[in-house]
Short mmCIF file of C-alpha atoms in Angstrom, two decimals:
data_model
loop_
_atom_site.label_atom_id
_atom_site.label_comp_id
_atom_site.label_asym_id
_atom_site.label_seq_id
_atom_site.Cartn_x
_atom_site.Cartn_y
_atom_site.Cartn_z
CA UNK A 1 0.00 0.00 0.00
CA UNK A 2 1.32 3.40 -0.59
CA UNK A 3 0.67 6.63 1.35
CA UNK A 4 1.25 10.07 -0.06
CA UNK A 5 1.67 12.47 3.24
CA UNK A 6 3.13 16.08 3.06
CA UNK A 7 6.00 17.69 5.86
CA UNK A 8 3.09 17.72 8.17
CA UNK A 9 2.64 14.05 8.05
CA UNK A 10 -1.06 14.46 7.15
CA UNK A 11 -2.13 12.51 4.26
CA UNK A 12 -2.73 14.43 0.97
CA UNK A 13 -4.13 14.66 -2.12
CA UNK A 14 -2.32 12.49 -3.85
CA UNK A 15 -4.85 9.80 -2.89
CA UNK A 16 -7.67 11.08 -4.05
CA UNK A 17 -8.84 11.31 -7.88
CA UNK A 18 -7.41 15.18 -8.29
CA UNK A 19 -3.79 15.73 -8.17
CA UNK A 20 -2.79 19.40 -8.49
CA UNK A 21 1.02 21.16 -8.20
CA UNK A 22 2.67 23.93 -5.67
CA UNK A 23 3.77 26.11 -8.31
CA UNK A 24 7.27 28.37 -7.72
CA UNK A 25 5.91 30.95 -5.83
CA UNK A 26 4.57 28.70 -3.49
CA UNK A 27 7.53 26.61 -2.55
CA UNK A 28 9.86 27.39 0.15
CA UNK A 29 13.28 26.33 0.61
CA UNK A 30 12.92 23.87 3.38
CA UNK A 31 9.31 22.57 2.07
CA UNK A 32 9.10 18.90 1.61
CA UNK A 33 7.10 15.87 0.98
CA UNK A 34 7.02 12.40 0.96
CA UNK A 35 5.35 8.61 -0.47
CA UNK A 36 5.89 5.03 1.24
CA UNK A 37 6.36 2.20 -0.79
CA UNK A 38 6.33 -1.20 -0.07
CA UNK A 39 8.79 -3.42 -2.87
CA UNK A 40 7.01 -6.47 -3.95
CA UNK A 41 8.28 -9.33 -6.11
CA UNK A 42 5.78 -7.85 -8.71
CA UNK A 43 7.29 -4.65 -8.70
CA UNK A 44 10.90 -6.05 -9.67
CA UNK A 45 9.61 -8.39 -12.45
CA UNK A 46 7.78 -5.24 -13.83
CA UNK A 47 10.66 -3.38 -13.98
CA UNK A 48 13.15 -5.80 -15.55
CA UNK A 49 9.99 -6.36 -17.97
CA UNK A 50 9.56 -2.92 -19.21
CA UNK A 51 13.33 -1.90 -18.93
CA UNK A 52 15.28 -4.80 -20.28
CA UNK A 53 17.18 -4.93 -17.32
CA UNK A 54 17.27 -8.81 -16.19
CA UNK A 55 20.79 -8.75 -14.42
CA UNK A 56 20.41 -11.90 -12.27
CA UNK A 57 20.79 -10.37 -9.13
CA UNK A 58 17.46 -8.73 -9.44
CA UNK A 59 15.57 -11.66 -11.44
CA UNK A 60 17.55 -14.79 -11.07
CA UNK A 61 17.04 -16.28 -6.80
CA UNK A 62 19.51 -19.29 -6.89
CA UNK A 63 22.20 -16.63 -8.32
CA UNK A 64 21.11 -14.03 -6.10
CA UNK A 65 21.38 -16.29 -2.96
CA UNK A 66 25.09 -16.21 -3.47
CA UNK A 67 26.18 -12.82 -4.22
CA UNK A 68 27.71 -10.77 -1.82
CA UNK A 69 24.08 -9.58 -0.82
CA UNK A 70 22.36 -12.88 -0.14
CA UNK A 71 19.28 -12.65 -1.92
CA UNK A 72 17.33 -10.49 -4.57
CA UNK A 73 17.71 -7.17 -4.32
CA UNK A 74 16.02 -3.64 -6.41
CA UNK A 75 17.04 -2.22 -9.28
CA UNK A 76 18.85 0.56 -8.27
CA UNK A 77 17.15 2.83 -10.95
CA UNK A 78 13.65 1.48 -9.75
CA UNK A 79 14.50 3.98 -6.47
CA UNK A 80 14.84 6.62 -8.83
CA UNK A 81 11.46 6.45 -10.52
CA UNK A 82 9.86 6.68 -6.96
CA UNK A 83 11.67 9.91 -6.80
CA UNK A 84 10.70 10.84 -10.22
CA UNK A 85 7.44 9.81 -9.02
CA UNK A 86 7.30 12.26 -6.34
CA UNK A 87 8.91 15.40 -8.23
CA UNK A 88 6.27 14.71 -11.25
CA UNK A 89 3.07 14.37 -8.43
CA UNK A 90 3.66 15.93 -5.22
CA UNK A 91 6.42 18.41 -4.97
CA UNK A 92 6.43 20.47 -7.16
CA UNK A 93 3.78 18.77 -8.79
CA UNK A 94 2.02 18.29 -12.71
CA UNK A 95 4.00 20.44 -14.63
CA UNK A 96 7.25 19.76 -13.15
CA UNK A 97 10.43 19.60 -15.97
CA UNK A 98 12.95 17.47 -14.47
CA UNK A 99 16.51 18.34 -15.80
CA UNK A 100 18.87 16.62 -13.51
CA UNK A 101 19.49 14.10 -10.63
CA UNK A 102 22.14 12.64 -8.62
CA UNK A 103 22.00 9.60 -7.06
CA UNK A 104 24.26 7.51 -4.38
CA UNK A 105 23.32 4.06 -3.92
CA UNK A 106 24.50 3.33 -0.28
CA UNK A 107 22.12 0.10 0.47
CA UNK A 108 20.34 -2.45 -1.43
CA UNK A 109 16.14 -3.10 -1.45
CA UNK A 110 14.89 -6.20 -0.76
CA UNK A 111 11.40 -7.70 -1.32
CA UNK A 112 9.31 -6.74 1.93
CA UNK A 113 11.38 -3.40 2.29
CA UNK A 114 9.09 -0.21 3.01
CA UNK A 115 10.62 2.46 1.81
CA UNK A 116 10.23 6.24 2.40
CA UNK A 117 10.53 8.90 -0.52
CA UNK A 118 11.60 12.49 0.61
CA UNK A 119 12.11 15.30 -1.17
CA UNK A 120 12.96 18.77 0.66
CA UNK A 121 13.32 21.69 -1.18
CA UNK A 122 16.95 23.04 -0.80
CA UNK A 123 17.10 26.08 -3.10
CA UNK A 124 15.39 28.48 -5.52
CA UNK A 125 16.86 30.25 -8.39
CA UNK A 126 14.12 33.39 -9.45
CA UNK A 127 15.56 33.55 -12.83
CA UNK A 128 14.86 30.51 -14.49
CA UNK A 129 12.47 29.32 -11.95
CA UNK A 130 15.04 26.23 -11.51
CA UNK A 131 14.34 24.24 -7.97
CA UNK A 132 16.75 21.95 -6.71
CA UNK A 133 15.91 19.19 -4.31
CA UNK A 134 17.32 17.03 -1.50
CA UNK A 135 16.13 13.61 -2.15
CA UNK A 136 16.64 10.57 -0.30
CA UNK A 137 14.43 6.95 0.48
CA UNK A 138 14.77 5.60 3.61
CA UNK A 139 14.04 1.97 4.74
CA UNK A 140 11.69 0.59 7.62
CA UNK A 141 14.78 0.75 9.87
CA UNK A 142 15.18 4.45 9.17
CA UNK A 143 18.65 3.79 7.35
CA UNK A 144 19.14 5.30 3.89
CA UNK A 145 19.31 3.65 0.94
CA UNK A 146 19.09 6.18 -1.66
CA UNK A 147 19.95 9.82 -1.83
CA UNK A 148 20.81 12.58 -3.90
CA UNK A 149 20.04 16.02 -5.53
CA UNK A 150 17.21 16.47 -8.38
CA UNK A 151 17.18 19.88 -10.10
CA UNK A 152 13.86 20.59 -11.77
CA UNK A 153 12.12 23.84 -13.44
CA UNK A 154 8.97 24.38 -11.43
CA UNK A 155 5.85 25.53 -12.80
CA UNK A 156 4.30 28.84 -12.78
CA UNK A 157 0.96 27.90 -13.44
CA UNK A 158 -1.32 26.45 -11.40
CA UNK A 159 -2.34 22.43 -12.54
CA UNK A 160 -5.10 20.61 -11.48
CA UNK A 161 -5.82 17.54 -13.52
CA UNK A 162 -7.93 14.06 -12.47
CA UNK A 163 -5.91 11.44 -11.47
CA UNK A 164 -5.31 8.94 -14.50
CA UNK A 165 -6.78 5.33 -13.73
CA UNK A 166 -3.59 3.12 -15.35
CA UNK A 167 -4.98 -0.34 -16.55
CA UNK A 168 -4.08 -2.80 -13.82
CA UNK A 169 -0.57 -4.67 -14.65
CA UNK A 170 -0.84 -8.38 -14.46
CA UNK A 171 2.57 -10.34 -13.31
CA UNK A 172 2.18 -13.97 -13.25
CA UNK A 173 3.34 -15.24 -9.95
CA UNK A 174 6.27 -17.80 -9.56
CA UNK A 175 4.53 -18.82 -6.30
CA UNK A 176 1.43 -20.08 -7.36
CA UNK A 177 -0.60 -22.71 -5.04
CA UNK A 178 1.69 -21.36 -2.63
CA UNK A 179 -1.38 -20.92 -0.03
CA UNK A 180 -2.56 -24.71 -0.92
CA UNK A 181 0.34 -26.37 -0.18
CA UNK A 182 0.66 -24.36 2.82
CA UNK A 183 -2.72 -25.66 4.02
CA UNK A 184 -1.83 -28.79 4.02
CA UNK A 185 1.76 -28.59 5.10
CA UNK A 186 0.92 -30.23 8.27
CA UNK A 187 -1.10 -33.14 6.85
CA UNK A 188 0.22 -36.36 6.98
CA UNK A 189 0.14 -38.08 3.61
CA UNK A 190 -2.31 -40.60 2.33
CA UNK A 191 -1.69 -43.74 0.16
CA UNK A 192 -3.01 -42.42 -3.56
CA UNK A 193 -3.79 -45.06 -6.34
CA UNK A 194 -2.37 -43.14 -9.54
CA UNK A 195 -4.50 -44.56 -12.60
CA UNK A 196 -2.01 -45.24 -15.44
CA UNK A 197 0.43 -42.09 -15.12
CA UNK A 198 1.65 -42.86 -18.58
CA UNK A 199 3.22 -39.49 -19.59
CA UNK A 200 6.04 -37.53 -18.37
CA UNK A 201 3.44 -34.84 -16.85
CA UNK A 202 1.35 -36.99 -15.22
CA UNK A 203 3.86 -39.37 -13.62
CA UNK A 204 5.85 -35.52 -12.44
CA UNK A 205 3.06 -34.41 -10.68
CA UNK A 206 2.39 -37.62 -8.90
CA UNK A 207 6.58 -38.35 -8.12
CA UNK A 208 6.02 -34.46 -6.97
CA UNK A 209 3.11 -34.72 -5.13
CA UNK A 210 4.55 -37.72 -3.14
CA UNK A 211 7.91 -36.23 -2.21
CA UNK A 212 6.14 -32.97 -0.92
CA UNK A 213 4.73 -35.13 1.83
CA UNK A 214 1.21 -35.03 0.10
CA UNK A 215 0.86 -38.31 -1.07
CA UNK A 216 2.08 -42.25 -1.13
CA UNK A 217 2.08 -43.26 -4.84
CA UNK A 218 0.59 -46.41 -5.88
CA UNK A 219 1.50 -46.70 -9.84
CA UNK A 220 -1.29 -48.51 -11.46
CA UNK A 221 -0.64 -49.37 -15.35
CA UNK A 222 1.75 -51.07 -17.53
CA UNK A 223 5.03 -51.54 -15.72
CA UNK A 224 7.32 -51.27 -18.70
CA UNK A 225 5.89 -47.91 -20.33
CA UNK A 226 5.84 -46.04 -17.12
CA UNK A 227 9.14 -46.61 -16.27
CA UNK A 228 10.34 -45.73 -19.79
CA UNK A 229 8.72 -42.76 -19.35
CA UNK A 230 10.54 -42.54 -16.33
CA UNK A 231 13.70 -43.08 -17.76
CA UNK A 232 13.10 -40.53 -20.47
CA UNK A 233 12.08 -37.64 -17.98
CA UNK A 234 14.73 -38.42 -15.66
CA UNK A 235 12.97 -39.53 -12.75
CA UNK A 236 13.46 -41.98 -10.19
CA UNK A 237 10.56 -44.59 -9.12
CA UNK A 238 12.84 -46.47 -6.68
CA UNK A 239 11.09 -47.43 -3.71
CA UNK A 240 7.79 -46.35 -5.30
CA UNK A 241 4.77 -49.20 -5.50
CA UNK A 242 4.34 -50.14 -8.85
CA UNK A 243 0.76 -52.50 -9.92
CA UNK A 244 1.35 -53.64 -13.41
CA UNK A 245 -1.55 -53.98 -15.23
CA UNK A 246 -1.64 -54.21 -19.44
CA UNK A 247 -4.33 -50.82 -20.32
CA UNK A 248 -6.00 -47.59 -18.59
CA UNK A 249 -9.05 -49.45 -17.84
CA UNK A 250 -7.60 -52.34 -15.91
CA UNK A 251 -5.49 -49.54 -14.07
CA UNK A 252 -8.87 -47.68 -13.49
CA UNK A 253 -10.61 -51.20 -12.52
CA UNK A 254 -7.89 -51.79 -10.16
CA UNK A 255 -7.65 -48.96 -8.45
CA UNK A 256 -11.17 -48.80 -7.32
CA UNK A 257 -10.45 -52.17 -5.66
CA UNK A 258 -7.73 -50.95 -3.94
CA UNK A 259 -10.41 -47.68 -2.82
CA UNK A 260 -13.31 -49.50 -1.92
CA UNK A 261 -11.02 -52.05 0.27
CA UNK A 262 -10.04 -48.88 2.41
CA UNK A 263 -6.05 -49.52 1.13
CA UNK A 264 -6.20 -45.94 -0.57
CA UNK A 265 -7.66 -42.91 0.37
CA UNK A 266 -7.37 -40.89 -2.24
CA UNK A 267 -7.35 -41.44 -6.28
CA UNK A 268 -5.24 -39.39 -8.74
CA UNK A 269 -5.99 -39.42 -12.81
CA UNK A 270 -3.11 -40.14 -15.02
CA UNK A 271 -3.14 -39.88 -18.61
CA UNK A 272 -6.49 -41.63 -19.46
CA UNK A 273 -9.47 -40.14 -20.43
CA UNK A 274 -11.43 -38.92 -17.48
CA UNK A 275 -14.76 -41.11 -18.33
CA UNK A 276 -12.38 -44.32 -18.52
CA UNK A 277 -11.95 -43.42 -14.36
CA UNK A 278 -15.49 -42.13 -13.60
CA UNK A 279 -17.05 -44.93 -15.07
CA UNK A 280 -15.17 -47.08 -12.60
CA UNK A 281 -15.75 -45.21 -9.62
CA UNK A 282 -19.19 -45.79 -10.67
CA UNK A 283 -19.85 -49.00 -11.04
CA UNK A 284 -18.44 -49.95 -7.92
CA UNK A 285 -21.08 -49.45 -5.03
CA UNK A 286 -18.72 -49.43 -2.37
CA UNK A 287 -17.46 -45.82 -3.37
CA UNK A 288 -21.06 -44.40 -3.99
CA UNK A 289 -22.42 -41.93 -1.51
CA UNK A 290 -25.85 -40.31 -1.33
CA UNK A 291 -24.75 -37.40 -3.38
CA UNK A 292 -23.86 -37.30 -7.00
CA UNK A 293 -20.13 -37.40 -8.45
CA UNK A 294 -18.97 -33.75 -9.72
CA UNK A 295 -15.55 -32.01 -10.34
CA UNK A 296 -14.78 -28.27 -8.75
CA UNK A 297 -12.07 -26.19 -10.27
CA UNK A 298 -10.17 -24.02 -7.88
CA UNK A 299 -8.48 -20.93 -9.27
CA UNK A 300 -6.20 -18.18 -7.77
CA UNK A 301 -7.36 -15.49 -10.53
CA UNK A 302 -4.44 -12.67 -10.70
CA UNK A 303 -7.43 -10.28 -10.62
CA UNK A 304 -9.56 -11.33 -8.36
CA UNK A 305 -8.65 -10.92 -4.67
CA UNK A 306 -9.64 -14.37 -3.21
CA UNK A 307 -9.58 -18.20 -4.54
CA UNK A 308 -12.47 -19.33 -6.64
CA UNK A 309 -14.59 -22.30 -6.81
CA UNK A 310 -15.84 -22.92 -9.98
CA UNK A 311 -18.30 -26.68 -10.83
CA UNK A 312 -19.18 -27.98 -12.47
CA UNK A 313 -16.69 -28.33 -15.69
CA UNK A 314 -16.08 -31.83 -15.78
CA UNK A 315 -18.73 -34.58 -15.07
CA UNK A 316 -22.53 -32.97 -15.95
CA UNK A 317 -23.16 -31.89 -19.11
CA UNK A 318 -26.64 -30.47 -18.94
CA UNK A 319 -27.55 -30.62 -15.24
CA UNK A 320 -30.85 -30.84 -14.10
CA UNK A 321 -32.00 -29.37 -10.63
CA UNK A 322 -31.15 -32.32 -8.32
CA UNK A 323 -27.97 -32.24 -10.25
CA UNK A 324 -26.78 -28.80 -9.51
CA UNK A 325 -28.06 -29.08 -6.16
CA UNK A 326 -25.67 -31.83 -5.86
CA UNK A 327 -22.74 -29.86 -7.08
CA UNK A 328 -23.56 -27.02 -4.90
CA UNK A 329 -23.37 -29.47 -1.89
CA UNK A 330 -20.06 -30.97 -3.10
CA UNK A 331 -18.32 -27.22 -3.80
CA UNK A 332 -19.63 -25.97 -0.21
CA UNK A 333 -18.48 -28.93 1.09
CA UNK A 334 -14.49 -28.25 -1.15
CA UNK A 335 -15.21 -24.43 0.25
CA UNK A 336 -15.59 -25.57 4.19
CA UNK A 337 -12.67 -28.19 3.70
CA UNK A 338 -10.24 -24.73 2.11
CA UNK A 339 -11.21 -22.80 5.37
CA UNK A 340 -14.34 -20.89 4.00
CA UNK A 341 -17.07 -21.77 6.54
CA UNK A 342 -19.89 -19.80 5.07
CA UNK A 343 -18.90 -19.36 1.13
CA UNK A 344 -20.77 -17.26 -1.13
CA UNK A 345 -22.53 -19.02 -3.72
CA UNK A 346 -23.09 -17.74 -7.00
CA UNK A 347 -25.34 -19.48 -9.32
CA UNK A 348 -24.95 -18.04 -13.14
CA UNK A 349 -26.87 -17.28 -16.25
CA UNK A 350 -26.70 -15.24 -18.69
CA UNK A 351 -29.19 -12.52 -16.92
CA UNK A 352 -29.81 -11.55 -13.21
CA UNK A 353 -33.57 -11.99 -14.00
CA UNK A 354 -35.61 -14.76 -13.61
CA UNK A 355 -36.86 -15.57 -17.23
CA UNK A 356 -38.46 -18.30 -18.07
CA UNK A 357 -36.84 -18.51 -21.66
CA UNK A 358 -33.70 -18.90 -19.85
CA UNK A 359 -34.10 -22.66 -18.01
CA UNK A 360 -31.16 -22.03 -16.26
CA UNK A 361 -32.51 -19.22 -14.33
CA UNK A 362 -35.27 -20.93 -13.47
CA UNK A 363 -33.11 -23.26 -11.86
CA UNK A 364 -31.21 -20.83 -9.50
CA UNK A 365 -34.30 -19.20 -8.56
CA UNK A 366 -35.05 -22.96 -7.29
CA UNK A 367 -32.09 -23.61 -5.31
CA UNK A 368 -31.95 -20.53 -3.63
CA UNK A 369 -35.71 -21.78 -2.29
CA UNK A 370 -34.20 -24.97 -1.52
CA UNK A 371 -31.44 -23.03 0.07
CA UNK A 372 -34.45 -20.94 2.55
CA UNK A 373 -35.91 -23.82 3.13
CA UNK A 374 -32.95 -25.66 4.28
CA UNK A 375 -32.31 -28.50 1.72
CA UNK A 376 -28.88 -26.91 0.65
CA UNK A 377 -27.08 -25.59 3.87
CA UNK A 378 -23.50 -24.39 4.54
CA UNK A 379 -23.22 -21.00 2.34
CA UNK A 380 -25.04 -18.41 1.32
CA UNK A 381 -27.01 -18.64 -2.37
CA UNK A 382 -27.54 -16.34 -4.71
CA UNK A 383 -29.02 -16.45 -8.62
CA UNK A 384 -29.36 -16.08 -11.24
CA UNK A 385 -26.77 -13.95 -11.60
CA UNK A 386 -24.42 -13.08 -14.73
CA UNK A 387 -20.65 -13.34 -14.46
CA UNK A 388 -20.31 -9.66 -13.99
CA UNK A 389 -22.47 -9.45 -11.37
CA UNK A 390 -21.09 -12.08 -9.40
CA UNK A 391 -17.18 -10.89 -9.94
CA UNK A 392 -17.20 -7.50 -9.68
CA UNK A 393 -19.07 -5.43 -6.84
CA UNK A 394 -19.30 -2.43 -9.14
CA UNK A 395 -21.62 -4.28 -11.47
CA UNK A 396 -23.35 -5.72 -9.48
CA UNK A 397 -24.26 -1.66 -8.31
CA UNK A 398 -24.84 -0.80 -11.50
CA UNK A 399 -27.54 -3.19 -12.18
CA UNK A 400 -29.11 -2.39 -8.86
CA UNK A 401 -28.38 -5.85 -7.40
CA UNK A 402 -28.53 -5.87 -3.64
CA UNK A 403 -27.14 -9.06 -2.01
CA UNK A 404 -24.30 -10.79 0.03
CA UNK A 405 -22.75 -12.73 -2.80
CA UNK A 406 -23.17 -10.36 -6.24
CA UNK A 407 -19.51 -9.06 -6.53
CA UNK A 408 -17.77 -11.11 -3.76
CA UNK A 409 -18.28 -15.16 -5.04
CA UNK A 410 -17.00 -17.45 -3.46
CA UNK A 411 -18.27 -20.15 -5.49
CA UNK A 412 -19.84 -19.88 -9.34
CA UNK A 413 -22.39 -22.76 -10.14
CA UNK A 414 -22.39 -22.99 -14.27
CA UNK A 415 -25.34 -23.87 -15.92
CA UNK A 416 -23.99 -26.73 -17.32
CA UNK A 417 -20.40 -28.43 -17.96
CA UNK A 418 -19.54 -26.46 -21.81
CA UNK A 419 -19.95 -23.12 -19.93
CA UNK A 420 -18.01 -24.18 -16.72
CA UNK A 421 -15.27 -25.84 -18.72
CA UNK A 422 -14.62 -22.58 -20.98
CA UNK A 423 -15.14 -20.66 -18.15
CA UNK A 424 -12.37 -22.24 -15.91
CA UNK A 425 -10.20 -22.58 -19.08
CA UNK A 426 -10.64 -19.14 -20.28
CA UNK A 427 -9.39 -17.45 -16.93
CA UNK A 428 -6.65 -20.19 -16.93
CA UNK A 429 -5.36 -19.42 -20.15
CA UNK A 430 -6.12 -15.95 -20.82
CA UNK A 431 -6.46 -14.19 -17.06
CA UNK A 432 -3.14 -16.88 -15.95
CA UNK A 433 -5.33 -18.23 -13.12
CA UNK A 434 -3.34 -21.11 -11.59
CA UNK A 435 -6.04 -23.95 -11.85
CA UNK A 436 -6.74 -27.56 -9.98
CA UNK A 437 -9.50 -29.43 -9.47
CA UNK A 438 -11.04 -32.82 -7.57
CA UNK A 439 -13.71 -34.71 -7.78
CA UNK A 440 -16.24 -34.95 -4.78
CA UNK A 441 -18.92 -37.14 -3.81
CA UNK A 442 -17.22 -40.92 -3.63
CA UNK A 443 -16.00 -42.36 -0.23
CA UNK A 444 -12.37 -41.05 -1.63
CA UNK A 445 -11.62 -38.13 -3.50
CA UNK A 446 -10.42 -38.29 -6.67
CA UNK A 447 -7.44 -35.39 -7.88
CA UNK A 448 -8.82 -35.12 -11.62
CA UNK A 449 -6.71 -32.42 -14.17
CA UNK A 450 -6.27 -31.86 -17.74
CA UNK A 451 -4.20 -34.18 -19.61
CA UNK A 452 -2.70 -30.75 -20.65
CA UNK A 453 -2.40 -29.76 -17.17
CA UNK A 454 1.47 -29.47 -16.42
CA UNK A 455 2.96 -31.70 -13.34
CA UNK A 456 2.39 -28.27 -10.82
CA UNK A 457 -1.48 -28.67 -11.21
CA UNK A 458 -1.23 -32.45 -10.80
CA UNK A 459 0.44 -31.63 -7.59
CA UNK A 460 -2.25 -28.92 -6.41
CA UNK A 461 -5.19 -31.30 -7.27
CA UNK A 462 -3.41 -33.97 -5.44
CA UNK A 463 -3.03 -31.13 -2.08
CA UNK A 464 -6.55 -30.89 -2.48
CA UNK A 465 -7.48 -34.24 -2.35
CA UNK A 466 -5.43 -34.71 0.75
CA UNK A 467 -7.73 -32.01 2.36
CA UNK A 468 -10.53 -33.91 1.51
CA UNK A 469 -9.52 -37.39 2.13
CA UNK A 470 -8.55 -35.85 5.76
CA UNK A 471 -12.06 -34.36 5.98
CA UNK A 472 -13.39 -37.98 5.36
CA UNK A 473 -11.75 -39.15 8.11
CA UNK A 474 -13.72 -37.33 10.59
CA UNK A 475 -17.23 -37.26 8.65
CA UNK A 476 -17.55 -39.86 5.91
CA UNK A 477 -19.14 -38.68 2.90
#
């Protein structure tokens, strides 16, 4: 977060949607003013992105970690656009021509750092209306890191102009699932049956997934081709259980043995096609529950400020009401397992009307009822509602919508499994959400991803699973 104060310490301005300069005759020598930064990982991959600048000690951690600073550190020049920064906003102000700066670099930034601009005004020349500076940045320990002189011509005119509203910058994270796996960090792992882990992807994120602690792999499929796609990828399977069985659905038969005789609590796809696996779990009784099988995607959205829940994208593919009240059980129950104990529940359409052309609003106008009347419990429901409305608080104002979930979902309900898949995939792909997903409503979970996924979903679907498969210990489903 930044604050803009001025040599008061009051905040200013600057935070509001007006900025507006202190033009020459205003300033006095002595006169100063001042921004707080925090530095973010963000903010030093944005940099080296729009300057070029990718020396490793800014970009690169396993270099960084052995430099002579021992760990990542600012560029130096990124201190000097926070200065510019202040000059061109605050003191003097819009209107500002910078002509020259010094700088001395006397201590590095790291990531976490809060930082505090200054600039002071240390002289005036009448003639050329030239202003010269004292600028330094100081850390949260009060030591400084940056300082120098700026010389600037100040303006004569007063400026007051609206604040521009810059398009928001998306970084992709290097720490996605971070949270996840931190959720389940103190979990003790489960034995997983991995159904015919075939490709180099699939067989990562399960090898992964087990030596994070999350898992106990049980290979299921043909011996030979998984461990020459071992060999090929470089991986190890030594002291990892290996079933050989000739095709992907003898490994799928299989390991719904192994689940339904309790010795596996969890089940993990591999590189089969997901009906091959679901068509298993199905036709074995002693893995059906009274609720209805169906998949939840969880997404950390760069742009949205809180994991989302979307289902379902895999298993129904045109829902009927008992259906979706089923998957709205199954995501609440994903929702409570995450740490959400009352999760918002959005159920979409097209329109935030009920119309009966549209059967899918219909629908949510159902289960909300069934929600009142206490035949869906555990969150709070809300539909039909359209994407935007259920995103983005300041649609949901603009249609007039009054309610607890429009603009803050927890959990979107699709109207059937085309619009939940492209939905999920779209903000994957295009918005770079980090995506996962599960399978709910068999005695065991079931991890279920994209044969496309790469091995880092695997392993996030897999953390998930553990969550649930804990979750079953203490209420079976």
């Amino acid at each position: 977060m930044t604050d803009a104060v001025n040599d008061a310490g009051n905040t200013t301005h600057a935070q509001q949607d007006i900025i507006e300069n202190i033009t020459y005759a205003e300033l006095s020598v002595g006169q100063s003013a001042r921004l707080c930064r925090t530095l973010t990982e963000n903010d030093i991959a944005a940099f080296a992105a729009v300057s070029g600048d990718i020396n490793p000690a800014h970009v690169d951690t396993e270099y960084a970690d052995h430099t002579l600073f021992h760990g990542v550190i600012a560029h130096g020049m990124w201190g000097a656009a926070l200065i510019s920064r202040l000059l061109g906003t605050m003191l003097p102000g819009p209107g500002t021509i910078y002509l020259g700066q010094t700088l001395k670099f006397l201590k590095p930034v790291r990531i976490g750092d809060e930082l505090r601009i200054t600039a002071t005004v240390a002289s005036k020349e009448d003639e050329k209306k030239h202003v010269t500076l004292d600028c330094e940045i100081k850390n949260q320990n009060g030591a400084v890191v940056l300082s120098g002189l700026a010389t600037v011509i100040a303006p004569t005119e007063k400026v007051r102009r609206p604040r521009t509203q810059l398009p928001p910058l998306y970084m992709p994270s290097r720490h996605q699932y971070t949270s996840l796996l931190a959720s389940v960090a103190s979990l003790p792992a489960v034995r997983c049956a991995v159904v015919h882990p075939c490709d180099a992807a699939s067989l990562r994120g399960a090898l992964e997934a087990g030596h994070k602690g999350l898992i106990v792999p049980v290979l299921i499929g043909p011996q030979q081709k998984i461990q020459a796609v071992a060999a090929e990828a470089g991986l190890s399977l030594q002291e990892v259980e290996l079933l050989d069985v000739p095709y992907s659905h003898a490994a799928a038969a299989r390991a719904v043995q192994l689940a339904a005789s309790g010795a596996v609590e969890m089940l993990m796809k591999g590189s089969l096609h997901t009906d091959e696996l679901i068509s298993a779990v199905l036709a074995e009784p002693a893995l059906r529950t009274k609720s209805r099988l169906s998949h939840v995607f969880r997404l950390e959205v760069p742009m949205y400020d809180k994991v989302l829940l979307i289902s379902d994208g895999a298993l129904h593919i045109q829902p009927d009401l008992n259906d979706k009240a089923d998957i709205i059980r199954n995501a609440i129950a994903l929702a409570h397992a995450l740490g959400t104990p009352s999760p918002k529940v959005a159920i979409l359409s097209a329109v935030e009307t009920v119309t009966p052309k549209i059967p899918s609003t219909l629908d949510a106008a159902a289960l909300c009822k069934m929600a009142e009347r206490g035949q869906i419990t555990g969150g709070e429901l809300d539909g039909p509602l359209a994407f935007d409305n259920a995103i983005s608080p300041a649609a949901a104002r603009a249609k007039g919508i009054t309610s607890g979930v429009a603009g803050h979902a927890d959990i979107l309900i699709a109207p059937d499994l085309e619009a939940g898949n492209l939905l999920a995939k779209q903000l994957e792909y295009l918005a770079g959400a980090a995506a996962c997903g599960v399978v709910l409503g068999a005695t065991v979970p079931i991890a279920l991803t994209s044969r496309a996924d790469p091995a880092e979903a695997r392993t996030a679907s897999a953390a998930l699973a553990l969550l649930l498969a804990h979750s079953y210990r203490q209420q079976r489903p």
